[in-house]
XYZ file of C-alpha atoms in Angstrom:
60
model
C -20.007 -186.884 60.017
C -16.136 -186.628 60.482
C -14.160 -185.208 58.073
C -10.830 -186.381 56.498
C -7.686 -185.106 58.351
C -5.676 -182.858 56.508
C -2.601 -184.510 54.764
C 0.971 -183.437 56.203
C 2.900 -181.276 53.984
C 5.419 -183.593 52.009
C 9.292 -182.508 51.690
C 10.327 -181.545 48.530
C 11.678 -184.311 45.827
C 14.713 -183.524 44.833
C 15.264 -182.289 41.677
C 16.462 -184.872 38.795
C 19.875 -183.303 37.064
C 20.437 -184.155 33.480
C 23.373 -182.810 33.028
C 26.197 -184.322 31.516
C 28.570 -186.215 34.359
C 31.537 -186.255 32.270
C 31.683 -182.641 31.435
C 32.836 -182.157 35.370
C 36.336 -182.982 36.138
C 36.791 -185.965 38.549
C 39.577 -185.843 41.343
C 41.368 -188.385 39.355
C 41.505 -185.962 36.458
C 44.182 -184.081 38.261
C 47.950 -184.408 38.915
C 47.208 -183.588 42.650
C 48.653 -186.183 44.973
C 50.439 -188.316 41.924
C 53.927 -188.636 43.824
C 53.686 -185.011 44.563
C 55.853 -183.893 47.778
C 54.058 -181.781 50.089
C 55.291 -178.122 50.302
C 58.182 -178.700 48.195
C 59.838 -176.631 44.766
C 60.932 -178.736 42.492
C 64.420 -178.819 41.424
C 66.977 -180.911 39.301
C 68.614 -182.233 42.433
C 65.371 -182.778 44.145
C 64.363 -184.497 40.759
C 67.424 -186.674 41.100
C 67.294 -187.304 44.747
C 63.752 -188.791 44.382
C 64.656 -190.871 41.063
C 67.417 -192.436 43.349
C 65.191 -193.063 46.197
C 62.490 -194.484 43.904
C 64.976 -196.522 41.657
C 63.706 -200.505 41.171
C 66.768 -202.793 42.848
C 67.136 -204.186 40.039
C 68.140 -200.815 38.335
C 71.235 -200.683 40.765
């Protein structure tokens, strides 16, 4: 008479989360990288600079 191998050990399912997705801010829920410049104070003539360089042509 043979016997029945023994079954392999399964990996663990992961577990189901029913948490609430909304109550964890998104990356779009930040101001980060919204026409921020990298390493840079902000000032009133840096303010002004970049309104200038940003300015629609037809704005001129």
């Amino acid at each position: 008479m043979t016997t029945a191998p023994e079954p392999e050990p399964r990996a663990p399912r992961p577990a189901l989360v029913f948490d609430d997705p909304l109550d964890t801010p998104s990356s779009d829920d930040t101001d980060r990288g919204w026409g921020d410049r990298a390493g840079s104070e902000s000032s009133s003539a840096d303010d002004l600079r970049r309104f200038l360089d940003e300015k629609p042509p037809h704005h001129l």
